[in-house]
Short mmCIF file of C-alpha atoms and ligand atoms in Angstrom, two decimals:
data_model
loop_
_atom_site.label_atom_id
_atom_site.label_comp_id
_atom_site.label_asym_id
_atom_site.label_seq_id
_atom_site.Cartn_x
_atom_site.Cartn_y
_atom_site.Cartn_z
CA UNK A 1 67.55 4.35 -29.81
CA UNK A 2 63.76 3.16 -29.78
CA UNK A 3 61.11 5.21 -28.71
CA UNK A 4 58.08 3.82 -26.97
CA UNK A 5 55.18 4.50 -28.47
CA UNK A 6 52.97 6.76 -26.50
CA UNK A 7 49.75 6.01 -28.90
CA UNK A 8 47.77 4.24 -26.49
CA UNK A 9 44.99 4.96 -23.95
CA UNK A 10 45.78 4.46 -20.23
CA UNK A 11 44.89 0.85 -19.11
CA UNK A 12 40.91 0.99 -18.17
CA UNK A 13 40.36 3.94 -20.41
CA UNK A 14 39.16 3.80 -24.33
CA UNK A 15 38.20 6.48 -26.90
CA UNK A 16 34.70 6.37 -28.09
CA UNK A 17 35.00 6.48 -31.93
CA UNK A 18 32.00 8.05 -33.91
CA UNK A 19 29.93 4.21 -35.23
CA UNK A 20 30.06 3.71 -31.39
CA UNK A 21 28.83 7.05 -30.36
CA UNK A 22 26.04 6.81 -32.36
CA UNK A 23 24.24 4.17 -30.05
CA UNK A 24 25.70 6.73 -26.48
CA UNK A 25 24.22 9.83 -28.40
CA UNK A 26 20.84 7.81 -28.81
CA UNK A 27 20.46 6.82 -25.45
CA UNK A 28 21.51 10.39 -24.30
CA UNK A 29 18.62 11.78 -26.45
CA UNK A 30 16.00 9.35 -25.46
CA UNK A 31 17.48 9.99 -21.67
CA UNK A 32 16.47 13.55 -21.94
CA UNK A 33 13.39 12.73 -22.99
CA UNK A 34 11.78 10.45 -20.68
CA UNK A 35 13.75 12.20 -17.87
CA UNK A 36 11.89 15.73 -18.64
CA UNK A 37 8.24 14.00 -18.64
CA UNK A 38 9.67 13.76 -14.83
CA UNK A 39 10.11 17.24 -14.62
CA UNK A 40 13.90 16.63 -14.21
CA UNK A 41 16.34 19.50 -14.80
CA UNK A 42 20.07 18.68 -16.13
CA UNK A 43 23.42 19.74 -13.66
CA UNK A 44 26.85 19.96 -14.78
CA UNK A 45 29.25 19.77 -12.07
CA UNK A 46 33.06 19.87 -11.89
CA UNK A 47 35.20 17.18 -12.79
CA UNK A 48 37.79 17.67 -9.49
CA UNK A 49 36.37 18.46 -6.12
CA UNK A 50 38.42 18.79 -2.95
CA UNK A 51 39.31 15.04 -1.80
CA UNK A 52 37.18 15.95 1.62
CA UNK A 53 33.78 15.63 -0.05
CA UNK A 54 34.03 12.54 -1.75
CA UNK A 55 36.12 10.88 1.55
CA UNK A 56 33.25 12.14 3.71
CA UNK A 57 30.00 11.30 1.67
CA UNK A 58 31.10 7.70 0.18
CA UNK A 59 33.45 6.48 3.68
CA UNK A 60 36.72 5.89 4.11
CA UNK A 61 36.09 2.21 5.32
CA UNK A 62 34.59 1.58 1.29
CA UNK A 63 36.20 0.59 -1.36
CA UNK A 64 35.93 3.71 -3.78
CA UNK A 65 38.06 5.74 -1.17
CA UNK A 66 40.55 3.17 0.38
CA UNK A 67 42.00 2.34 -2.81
CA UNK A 68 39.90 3.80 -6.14
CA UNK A 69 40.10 7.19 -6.06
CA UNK A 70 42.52 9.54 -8.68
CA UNK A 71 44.35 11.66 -5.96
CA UNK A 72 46.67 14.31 -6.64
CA UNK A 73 47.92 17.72 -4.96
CA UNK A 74 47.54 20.75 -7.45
CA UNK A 75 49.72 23.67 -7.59
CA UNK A 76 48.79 25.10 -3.97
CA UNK A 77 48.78 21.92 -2.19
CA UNK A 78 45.21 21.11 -2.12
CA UNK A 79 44.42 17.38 -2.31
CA UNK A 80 41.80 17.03 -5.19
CA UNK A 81 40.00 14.08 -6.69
CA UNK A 82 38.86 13.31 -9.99
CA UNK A 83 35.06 12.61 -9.31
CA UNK A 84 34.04 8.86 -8.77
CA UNK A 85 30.53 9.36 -8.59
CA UNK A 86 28.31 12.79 -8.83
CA UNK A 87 25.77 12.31 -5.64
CA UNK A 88 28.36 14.03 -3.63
CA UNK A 89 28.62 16.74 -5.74
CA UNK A 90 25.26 17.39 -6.84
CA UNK A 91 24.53 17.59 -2.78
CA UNK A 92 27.32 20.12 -2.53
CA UNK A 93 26.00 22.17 -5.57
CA UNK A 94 22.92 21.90 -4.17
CA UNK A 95 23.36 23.74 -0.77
CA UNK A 96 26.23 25.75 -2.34
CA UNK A 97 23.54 27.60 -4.55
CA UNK A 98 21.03 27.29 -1.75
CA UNK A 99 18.67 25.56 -4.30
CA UNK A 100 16.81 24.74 -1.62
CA UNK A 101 14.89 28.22 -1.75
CA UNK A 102 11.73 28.11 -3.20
CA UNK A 103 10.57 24.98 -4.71
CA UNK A 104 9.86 21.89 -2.28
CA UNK A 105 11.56 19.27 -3.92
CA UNK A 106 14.45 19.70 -6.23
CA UNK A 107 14.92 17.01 -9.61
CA UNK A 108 18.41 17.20 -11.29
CA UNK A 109 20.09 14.76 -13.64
CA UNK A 110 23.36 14.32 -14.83
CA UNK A 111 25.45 12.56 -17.51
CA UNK A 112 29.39 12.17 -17.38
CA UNK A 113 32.37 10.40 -17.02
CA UNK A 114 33.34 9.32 -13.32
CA UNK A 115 36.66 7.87 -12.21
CA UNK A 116 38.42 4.92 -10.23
CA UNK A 117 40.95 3.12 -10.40
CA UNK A 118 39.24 -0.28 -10.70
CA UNK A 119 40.34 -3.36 -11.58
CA UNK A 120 39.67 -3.77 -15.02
CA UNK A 121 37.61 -6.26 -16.45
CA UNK A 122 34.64 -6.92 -18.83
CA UNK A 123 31.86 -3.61 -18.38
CA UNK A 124 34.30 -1.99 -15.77
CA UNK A 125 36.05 0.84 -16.54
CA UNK A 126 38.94 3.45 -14.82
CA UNK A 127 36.77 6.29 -17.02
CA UNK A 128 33.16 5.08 -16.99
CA UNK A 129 30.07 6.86 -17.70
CA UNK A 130 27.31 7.42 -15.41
CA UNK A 131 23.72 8.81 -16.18
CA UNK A 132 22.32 9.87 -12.95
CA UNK A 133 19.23 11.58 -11.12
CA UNK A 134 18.86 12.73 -7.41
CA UNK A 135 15.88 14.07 -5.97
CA UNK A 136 16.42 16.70 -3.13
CA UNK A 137 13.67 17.60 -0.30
CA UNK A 138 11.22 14.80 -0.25
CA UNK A 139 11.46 11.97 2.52
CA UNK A 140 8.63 10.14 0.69
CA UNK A 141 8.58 7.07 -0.30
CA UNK A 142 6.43 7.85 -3.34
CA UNK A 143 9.24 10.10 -5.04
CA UNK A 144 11.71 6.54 -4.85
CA UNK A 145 9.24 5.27 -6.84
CA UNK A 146 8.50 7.56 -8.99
CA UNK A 147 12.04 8.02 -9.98
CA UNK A 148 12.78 4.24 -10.32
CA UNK A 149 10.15 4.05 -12.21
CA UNK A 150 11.60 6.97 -14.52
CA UNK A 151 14.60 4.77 -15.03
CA UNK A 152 12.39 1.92 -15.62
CA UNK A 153 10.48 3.39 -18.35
CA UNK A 154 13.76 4.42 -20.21
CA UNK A 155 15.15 0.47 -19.90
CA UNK A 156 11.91 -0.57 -21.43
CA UNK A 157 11.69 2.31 -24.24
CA UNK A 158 15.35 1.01 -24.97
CA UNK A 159 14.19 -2.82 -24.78
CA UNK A 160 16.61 -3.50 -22.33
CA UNK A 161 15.27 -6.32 -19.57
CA UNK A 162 16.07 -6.16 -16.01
CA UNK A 163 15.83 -6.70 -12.87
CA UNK A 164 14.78 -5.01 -9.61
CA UNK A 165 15.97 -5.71 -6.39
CA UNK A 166 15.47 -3.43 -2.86
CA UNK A 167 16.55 -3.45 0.42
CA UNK A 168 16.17 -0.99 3.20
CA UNK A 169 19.45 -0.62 5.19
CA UNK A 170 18.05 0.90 7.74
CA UNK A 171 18.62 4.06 9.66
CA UNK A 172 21.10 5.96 12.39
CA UNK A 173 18.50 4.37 15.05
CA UNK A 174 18.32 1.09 13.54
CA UNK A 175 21.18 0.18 11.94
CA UNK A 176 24.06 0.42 14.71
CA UNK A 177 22.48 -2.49 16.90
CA UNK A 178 22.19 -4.97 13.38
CA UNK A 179 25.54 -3.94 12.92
CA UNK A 180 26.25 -5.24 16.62
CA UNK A 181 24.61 -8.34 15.68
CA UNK A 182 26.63 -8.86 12.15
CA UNK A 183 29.87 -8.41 13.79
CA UNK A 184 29.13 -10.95 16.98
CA UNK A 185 27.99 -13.56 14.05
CA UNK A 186 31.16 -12.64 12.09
CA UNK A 187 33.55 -13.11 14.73
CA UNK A 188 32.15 -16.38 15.61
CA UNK A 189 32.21 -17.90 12.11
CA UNK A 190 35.78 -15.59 11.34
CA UNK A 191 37.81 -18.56 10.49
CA UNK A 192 35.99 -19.37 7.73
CA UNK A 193 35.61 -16.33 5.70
CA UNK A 194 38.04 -15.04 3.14
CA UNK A 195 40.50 -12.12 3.80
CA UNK A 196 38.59 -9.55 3.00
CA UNK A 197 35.94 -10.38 5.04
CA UNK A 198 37.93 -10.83 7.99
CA UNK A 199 39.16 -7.14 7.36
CA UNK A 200 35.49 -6.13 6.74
CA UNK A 201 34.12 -7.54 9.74
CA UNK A 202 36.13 -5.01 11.67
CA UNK A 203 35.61 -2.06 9.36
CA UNK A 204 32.32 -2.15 7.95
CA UNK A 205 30.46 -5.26 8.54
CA UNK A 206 27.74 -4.59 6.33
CA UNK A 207 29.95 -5.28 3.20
CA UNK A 208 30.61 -8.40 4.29
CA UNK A 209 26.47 -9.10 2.78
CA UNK A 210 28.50 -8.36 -0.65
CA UNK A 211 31.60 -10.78 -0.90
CA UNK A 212 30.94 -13.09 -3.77
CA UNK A 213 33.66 -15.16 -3.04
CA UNK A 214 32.06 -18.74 -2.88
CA UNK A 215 33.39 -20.42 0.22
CA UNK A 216 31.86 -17.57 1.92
CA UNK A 217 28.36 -17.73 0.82
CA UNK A 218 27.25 -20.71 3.24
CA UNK A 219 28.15 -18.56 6.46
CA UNK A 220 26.48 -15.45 4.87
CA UNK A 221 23.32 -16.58 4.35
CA UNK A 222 23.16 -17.60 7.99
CA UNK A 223 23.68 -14.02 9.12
CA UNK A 224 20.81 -12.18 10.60
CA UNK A 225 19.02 -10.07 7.69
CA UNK A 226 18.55 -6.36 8.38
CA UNK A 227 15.00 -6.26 7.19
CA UNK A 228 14.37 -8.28 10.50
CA UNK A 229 16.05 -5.80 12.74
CA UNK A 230 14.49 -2.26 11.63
CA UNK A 231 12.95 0.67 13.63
CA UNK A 232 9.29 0.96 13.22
CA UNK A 233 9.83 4.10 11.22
CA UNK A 234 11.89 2.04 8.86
CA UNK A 235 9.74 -0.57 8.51
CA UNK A 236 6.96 1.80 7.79
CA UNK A 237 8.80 3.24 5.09
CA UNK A 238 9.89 -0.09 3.26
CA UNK A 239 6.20 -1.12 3.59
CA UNK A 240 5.10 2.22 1.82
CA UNK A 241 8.09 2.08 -0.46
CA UNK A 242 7.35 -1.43 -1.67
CA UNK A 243 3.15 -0.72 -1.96
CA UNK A 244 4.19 2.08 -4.22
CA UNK A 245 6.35 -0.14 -6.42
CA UNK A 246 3.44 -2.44 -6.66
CA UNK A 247 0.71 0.39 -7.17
CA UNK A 248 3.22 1.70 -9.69
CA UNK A 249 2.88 -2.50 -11.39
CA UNK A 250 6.99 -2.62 -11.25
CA UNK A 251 8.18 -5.98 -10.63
CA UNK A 252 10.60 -6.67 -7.68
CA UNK A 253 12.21 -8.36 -5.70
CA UNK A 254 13.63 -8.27 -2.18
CA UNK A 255 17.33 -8.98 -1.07
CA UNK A 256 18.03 -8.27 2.29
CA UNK A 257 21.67 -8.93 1.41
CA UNK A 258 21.47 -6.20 -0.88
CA UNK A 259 23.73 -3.46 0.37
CA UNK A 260 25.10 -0.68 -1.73
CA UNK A 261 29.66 0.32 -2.02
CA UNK A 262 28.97 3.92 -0.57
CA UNK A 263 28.16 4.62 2.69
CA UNK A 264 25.89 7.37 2.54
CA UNK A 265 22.70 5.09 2.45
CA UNK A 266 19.51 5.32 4.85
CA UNK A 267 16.58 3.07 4.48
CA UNK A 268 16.11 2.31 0.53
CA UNK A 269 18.67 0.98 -1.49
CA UNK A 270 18.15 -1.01 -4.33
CA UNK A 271 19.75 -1.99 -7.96
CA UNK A 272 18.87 -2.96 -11.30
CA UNK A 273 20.54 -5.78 -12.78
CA UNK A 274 20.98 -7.79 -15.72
CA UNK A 275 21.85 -11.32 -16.78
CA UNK A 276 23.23 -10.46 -19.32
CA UNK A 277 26.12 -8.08 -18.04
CA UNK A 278 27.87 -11.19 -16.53
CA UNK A 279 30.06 -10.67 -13.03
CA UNK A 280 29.17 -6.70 -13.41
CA UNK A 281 25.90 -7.65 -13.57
CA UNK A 282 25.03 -3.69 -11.83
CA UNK A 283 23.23 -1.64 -14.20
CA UNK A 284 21.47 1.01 -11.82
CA UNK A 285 22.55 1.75 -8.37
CA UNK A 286 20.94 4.07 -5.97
CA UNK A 287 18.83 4.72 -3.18
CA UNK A 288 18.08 7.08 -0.21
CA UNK A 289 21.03 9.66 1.44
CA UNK A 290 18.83 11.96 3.98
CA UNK A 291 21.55 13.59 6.16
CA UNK A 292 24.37 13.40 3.27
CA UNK A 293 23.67 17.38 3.27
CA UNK A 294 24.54 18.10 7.03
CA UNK A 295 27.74 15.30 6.42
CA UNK A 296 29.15 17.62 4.45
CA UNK A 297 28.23 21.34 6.39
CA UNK A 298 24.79 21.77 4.48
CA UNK A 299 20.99 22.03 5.57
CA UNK A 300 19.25 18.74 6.91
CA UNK A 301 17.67 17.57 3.42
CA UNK A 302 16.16 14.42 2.28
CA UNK A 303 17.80 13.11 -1.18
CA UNK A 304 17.17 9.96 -3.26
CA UNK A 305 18.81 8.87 -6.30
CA UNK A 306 20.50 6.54 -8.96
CA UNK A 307 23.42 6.02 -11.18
CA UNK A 308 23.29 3.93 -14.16
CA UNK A 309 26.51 2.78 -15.90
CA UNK A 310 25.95 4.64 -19.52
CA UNK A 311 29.49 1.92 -20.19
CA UNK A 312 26.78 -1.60 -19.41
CA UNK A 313 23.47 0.20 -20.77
CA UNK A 314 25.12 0.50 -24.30
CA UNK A 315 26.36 -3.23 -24.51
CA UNK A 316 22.53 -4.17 -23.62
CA UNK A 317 20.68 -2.05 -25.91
CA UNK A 318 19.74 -4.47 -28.27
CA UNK A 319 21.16 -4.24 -32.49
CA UNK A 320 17.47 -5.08 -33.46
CA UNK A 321 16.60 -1.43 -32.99
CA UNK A 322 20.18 -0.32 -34.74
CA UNK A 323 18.28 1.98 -37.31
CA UNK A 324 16.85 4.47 -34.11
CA UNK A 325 21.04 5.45 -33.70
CA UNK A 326 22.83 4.75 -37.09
CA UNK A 327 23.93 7.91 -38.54
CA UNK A 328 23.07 8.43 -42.25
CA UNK A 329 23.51 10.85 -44.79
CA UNK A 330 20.66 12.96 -46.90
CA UNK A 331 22.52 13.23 -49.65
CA UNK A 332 26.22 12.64 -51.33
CA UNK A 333 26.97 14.73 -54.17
CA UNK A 334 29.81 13.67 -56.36
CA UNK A 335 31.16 15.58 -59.13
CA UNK A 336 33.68 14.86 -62.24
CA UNK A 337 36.36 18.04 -63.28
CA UNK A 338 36.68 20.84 -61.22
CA UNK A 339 34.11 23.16 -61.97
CA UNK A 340 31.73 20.69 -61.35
CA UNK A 341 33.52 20.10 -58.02
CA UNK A 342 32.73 23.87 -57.46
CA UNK A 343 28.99 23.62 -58.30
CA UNK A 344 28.99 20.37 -55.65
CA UNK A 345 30.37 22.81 -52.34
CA UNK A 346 27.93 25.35 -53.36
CA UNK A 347 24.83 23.16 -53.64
CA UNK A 348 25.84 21.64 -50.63
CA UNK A 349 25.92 25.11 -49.20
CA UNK A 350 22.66 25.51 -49.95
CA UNK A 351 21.35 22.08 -49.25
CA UNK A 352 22.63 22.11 -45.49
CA UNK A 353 21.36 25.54 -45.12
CA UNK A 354 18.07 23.86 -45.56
CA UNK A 355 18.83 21.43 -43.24
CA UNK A 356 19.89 18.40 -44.75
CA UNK A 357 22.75 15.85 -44.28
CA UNK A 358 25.46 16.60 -46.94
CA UNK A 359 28.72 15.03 -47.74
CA UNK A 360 31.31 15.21 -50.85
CA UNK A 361 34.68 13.99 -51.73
CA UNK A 362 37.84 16.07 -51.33
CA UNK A 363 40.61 13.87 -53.06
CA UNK A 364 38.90 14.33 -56.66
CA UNK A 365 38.52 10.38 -57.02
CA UNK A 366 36.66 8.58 -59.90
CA UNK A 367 32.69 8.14 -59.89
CA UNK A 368 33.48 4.63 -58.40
CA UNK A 369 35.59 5.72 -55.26
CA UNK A 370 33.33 8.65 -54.93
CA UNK A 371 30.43 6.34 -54.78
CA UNK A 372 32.25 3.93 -52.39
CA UNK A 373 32.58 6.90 -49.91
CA UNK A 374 28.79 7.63 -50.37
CA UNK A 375 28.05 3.95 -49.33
CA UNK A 376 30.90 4.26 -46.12
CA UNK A 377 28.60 7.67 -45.31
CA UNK A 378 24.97 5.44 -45.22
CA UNK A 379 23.82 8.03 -47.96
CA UNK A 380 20.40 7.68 -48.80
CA UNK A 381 20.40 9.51 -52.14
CA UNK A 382 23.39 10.47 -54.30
CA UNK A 383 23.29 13.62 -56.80
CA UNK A 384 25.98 13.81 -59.90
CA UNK A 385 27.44 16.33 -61.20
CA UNK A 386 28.72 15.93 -64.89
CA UNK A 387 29.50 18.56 -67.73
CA UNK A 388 25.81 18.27 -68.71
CA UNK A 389 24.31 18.76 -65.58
CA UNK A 390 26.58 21.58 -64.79
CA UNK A 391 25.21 23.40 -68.25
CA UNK A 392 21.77 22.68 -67.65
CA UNK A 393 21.45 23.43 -63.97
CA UNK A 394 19.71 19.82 -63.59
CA UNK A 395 21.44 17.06 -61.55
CA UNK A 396 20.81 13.49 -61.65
CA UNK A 397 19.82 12.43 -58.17
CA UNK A 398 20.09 9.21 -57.68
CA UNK A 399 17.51 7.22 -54.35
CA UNK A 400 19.88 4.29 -53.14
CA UNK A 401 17.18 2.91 -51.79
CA UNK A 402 15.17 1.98 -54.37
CA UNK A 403 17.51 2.85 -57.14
CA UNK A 404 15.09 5.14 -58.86
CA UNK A 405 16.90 8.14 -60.38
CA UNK A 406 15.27 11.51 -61.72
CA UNK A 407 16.77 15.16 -63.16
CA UNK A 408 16.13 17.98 -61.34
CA UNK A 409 16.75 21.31 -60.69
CA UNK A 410 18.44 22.42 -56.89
CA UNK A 411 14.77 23.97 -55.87
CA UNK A 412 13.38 20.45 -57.22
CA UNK A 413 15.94 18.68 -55.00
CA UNK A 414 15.23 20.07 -52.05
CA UNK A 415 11.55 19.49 -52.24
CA UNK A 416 12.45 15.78 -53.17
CA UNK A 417 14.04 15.28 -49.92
CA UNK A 418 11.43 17.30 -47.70
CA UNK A 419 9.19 14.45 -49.13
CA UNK A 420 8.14 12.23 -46.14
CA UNK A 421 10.52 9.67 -45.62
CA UNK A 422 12.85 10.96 -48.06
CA UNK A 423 15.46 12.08 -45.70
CA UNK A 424 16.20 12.89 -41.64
CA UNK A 425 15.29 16.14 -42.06
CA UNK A 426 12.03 17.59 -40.53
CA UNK A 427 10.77 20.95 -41.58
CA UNK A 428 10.08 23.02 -38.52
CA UNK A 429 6.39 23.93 -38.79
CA UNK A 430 5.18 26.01 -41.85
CA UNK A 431 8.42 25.66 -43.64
CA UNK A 432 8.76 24.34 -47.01
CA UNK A 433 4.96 23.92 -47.63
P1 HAM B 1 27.45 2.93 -7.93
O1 HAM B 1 26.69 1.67 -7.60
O2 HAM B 1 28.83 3.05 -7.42
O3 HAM B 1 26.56 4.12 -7.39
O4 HAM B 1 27.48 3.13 -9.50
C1 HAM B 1 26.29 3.11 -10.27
C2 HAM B 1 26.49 2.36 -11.57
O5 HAM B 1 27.64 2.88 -12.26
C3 HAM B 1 26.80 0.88 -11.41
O6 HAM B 1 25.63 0.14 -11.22
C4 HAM B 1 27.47 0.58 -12.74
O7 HAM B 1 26.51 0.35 -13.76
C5 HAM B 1 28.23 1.85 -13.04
N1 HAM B 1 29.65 1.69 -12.70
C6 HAM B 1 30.24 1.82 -11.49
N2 HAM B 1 31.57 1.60 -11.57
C7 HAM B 1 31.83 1.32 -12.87
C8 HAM B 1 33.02 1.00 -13.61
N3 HAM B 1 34.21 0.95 -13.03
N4 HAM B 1 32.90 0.77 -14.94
C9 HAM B 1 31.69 0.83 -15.56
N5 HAM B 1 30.55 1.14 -14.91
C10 HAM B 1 30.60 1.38 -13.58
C11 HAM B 1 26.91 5.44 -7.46
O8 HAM B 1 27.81 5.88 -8.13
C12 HAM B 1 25.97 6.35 -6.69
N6 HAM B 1 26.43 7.73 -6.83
C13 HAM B 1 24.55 6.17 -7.19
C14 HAM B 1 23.56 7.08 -6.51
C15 HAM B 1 23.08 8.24 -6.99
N7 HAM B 1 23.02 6.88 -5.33
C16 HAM B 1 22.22 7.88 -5.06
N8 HAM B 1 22.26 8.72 -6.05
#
């Protein structure tokens, strides 16, 4: 009898291997550190949460929970979800620590895989990544802007060009009569949308803006546009928002069609797209949540934030700036008969101890194979270890980069390589001078 094989990944999920990580552990980094010039502070939250809080923040009418969501019971019964998204959750860990205390406005950021059960297809995912920020206890316009353009200044750093569109979807006040509007339009022109729209026109109109199937788009762009139908307050707010933007010199553009797959949206939404994602053209989605806190049994608090698909961002960060994230090696140290392969693990005990990138060979090849693994490794310099070396305590170290070669003592090494430029290793101040 055959067995199946059972080494594969789950259809929309992938392992990250270590050349790919490279580029993901780059953008982390440089993530961290435009996100902390904005005074940001990282959050880690579960993984599962109790179904409730994502079916109650996102809506049961969207997508995500009607048919996207990991469900399960555990051991006692409870219905948990794997997380989709973290807004929910950083809005529950917010008012579960009462991190409201103290400071006015709260800045947390997350990174992490989310889950749903998608279908798959080019930059969409079951397991994606998300790098995320939410702002907690300002209603002002100012702090959308100053976040976007956090995000904004990270795209750029990373060379990566975009897009940005915004919409206000109103609010509570506003929003209920456009609806009202939508749905008389959308019965009217009903037999000629597509399925889904049909369904949506009776569940939740306003994703009806989002249907991309083409016979559809005539009809849609005769519906009313919501930007015509807001409160005052609203309108004050998109005026502010959008001076801010332009104060702030970010480029952008408005699309009153624009209208986000979670329902937890007041007044701002926006997105930040790119040409050159394709159909998922979504790089950044966000926008504003006030009253997402009492939804769930928390204080009234304002909140305003993004999600960017970590997934997307790496297939647009561009291979021109490949050196910032390839992984290298200080030094390789290869080494012919065994006591010389002795001598190697303990200068490479010593070497790392002062910081530096070491690697040697464990299967006691030749010089050749040993130097085919140092090229595999991106070494920058090699050091060999021969019968004469190992009697005179000198080593030939070898620069692949320019081929130059010199013999030196360990003490001598290690002041070769703390030479600027000679290696990824930085002495911390005072150190090695
Ligand atoms: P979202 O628009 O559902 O918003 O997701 C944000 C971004 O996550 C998308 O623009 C996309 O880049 C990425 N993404 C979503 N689904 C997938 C997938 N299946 N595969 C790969 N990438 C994907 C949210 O999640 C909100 N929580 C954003 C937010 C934060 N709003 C306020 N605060």
């Amino acid at each position: 009898m055959t067995q199946e094989t059972l080494l594969y990944t789950l259809p929309g999920m992938r392992d990250l291997l270590p050349d790919e990580l490279a580029r993901w552990q780059f953008i982390e980094q440089a993530t961290r550190d435009v996100f902390g010039r904005y005074a940001f502070r990282e959050i880690r939250t579960p993984l599962m949460e109790a179904t409730e809080l994502f079916a109650r923040s996102i809506g049961q009418e969207t997508d995500i929970v009607g048919k996207e969501m990991y469900t399960f019971r555990d051991q006692s019964g409870k219905s948990i979800t794997l997380r989709p998204e973290a807004t929910a959750s950083v809005v529950r860990a917010y008012a579960q620590h009462a991190m409201y205390r103290g400071s006015g406005t709260t800045k947390l950021y997350y990174m992490g895989p989310m889950f749903r059960h998608e279908k798959k297809q080019k930059g969409r995912w079951r397991q994606f990544y998300q790098i995320g920020a939410e702002v907690l206890g300002s209603d002002h316009p100012a702090i959308e802007v100053e976040t976007i353009e956090m995000v904004k200044s990270l795209l750029d750093m990373l060379e990566v060009k975009v897009q940005l569109l915004v919409n206000s979807v109103g609010c509570g006040r506003c929003r209920p009569q456009y609806i009202e509007l939508l749905r008389a339009d959308l019965q009217r022109m009903a037999d000629h949308l597509c399925e889904d729209c049909r369904r949506r026109s009776v569940t939740n109109p306003l994703r009806v803006l989002d249907c991309k199937v083409e016979s559809c788009q005539p009809y849609i762009e005769q519906l009313p546009r919501i930007t015509d139908h807001l409160c005052e307050e609203c309108t004050l707010h998109f005026n502010l928002f959008r001076k801010h933007l332009t104060m702030a010199a970010i480029p952008f553009e408005v699309t009153p069609r624009l209208v986000r797959g979670l329902d937890y949206y007041v007044r701002t939404a926006f997105e930040i797209v790119s040409v050159d994602l394709g159909a998922q053209n979504a790089l950044v989605g966000g926008g504003r949540y006030d009253g997402l806190s009492e939804v769930l049994g928390g204080p009234p608090v304002s909140g305003f934030g993004f999600a960017m698909g970590l997934d997307r961002l790496v297939m647009l960060l561009p291979d021109r700036l490949s050196s910032l994230w390839v992984e290298t090696t200080d030094l390789f140290l290869a080494h012919m008969g065994d006591q010389a392969f002795e001598r190697a693990l303990e200068l490479a005990r010593t070497f790392r101890r002062e910081g530096f990138r070491c690697s040697l060979d464990f299967a006691s090849g030749s010089l050749k194979s040993q130097l085919r693994l140092a090229n595999r490794l991106n070494t920058r310099h090699v050091l060999i270890i021969g019968e004469d070396e190992l009697a005179s305590g000198r080593y030939l170290l070898k620069d692949l980069s320019d081929s130059s070669q010199r013999q030196l003592g360990a003490e001598e090494i290690i002041q070769h390589l703390r030479l600027p430029g000679a290696s990824r290793h930085q002495a911390p101040s005072g150190e090695g001078a």
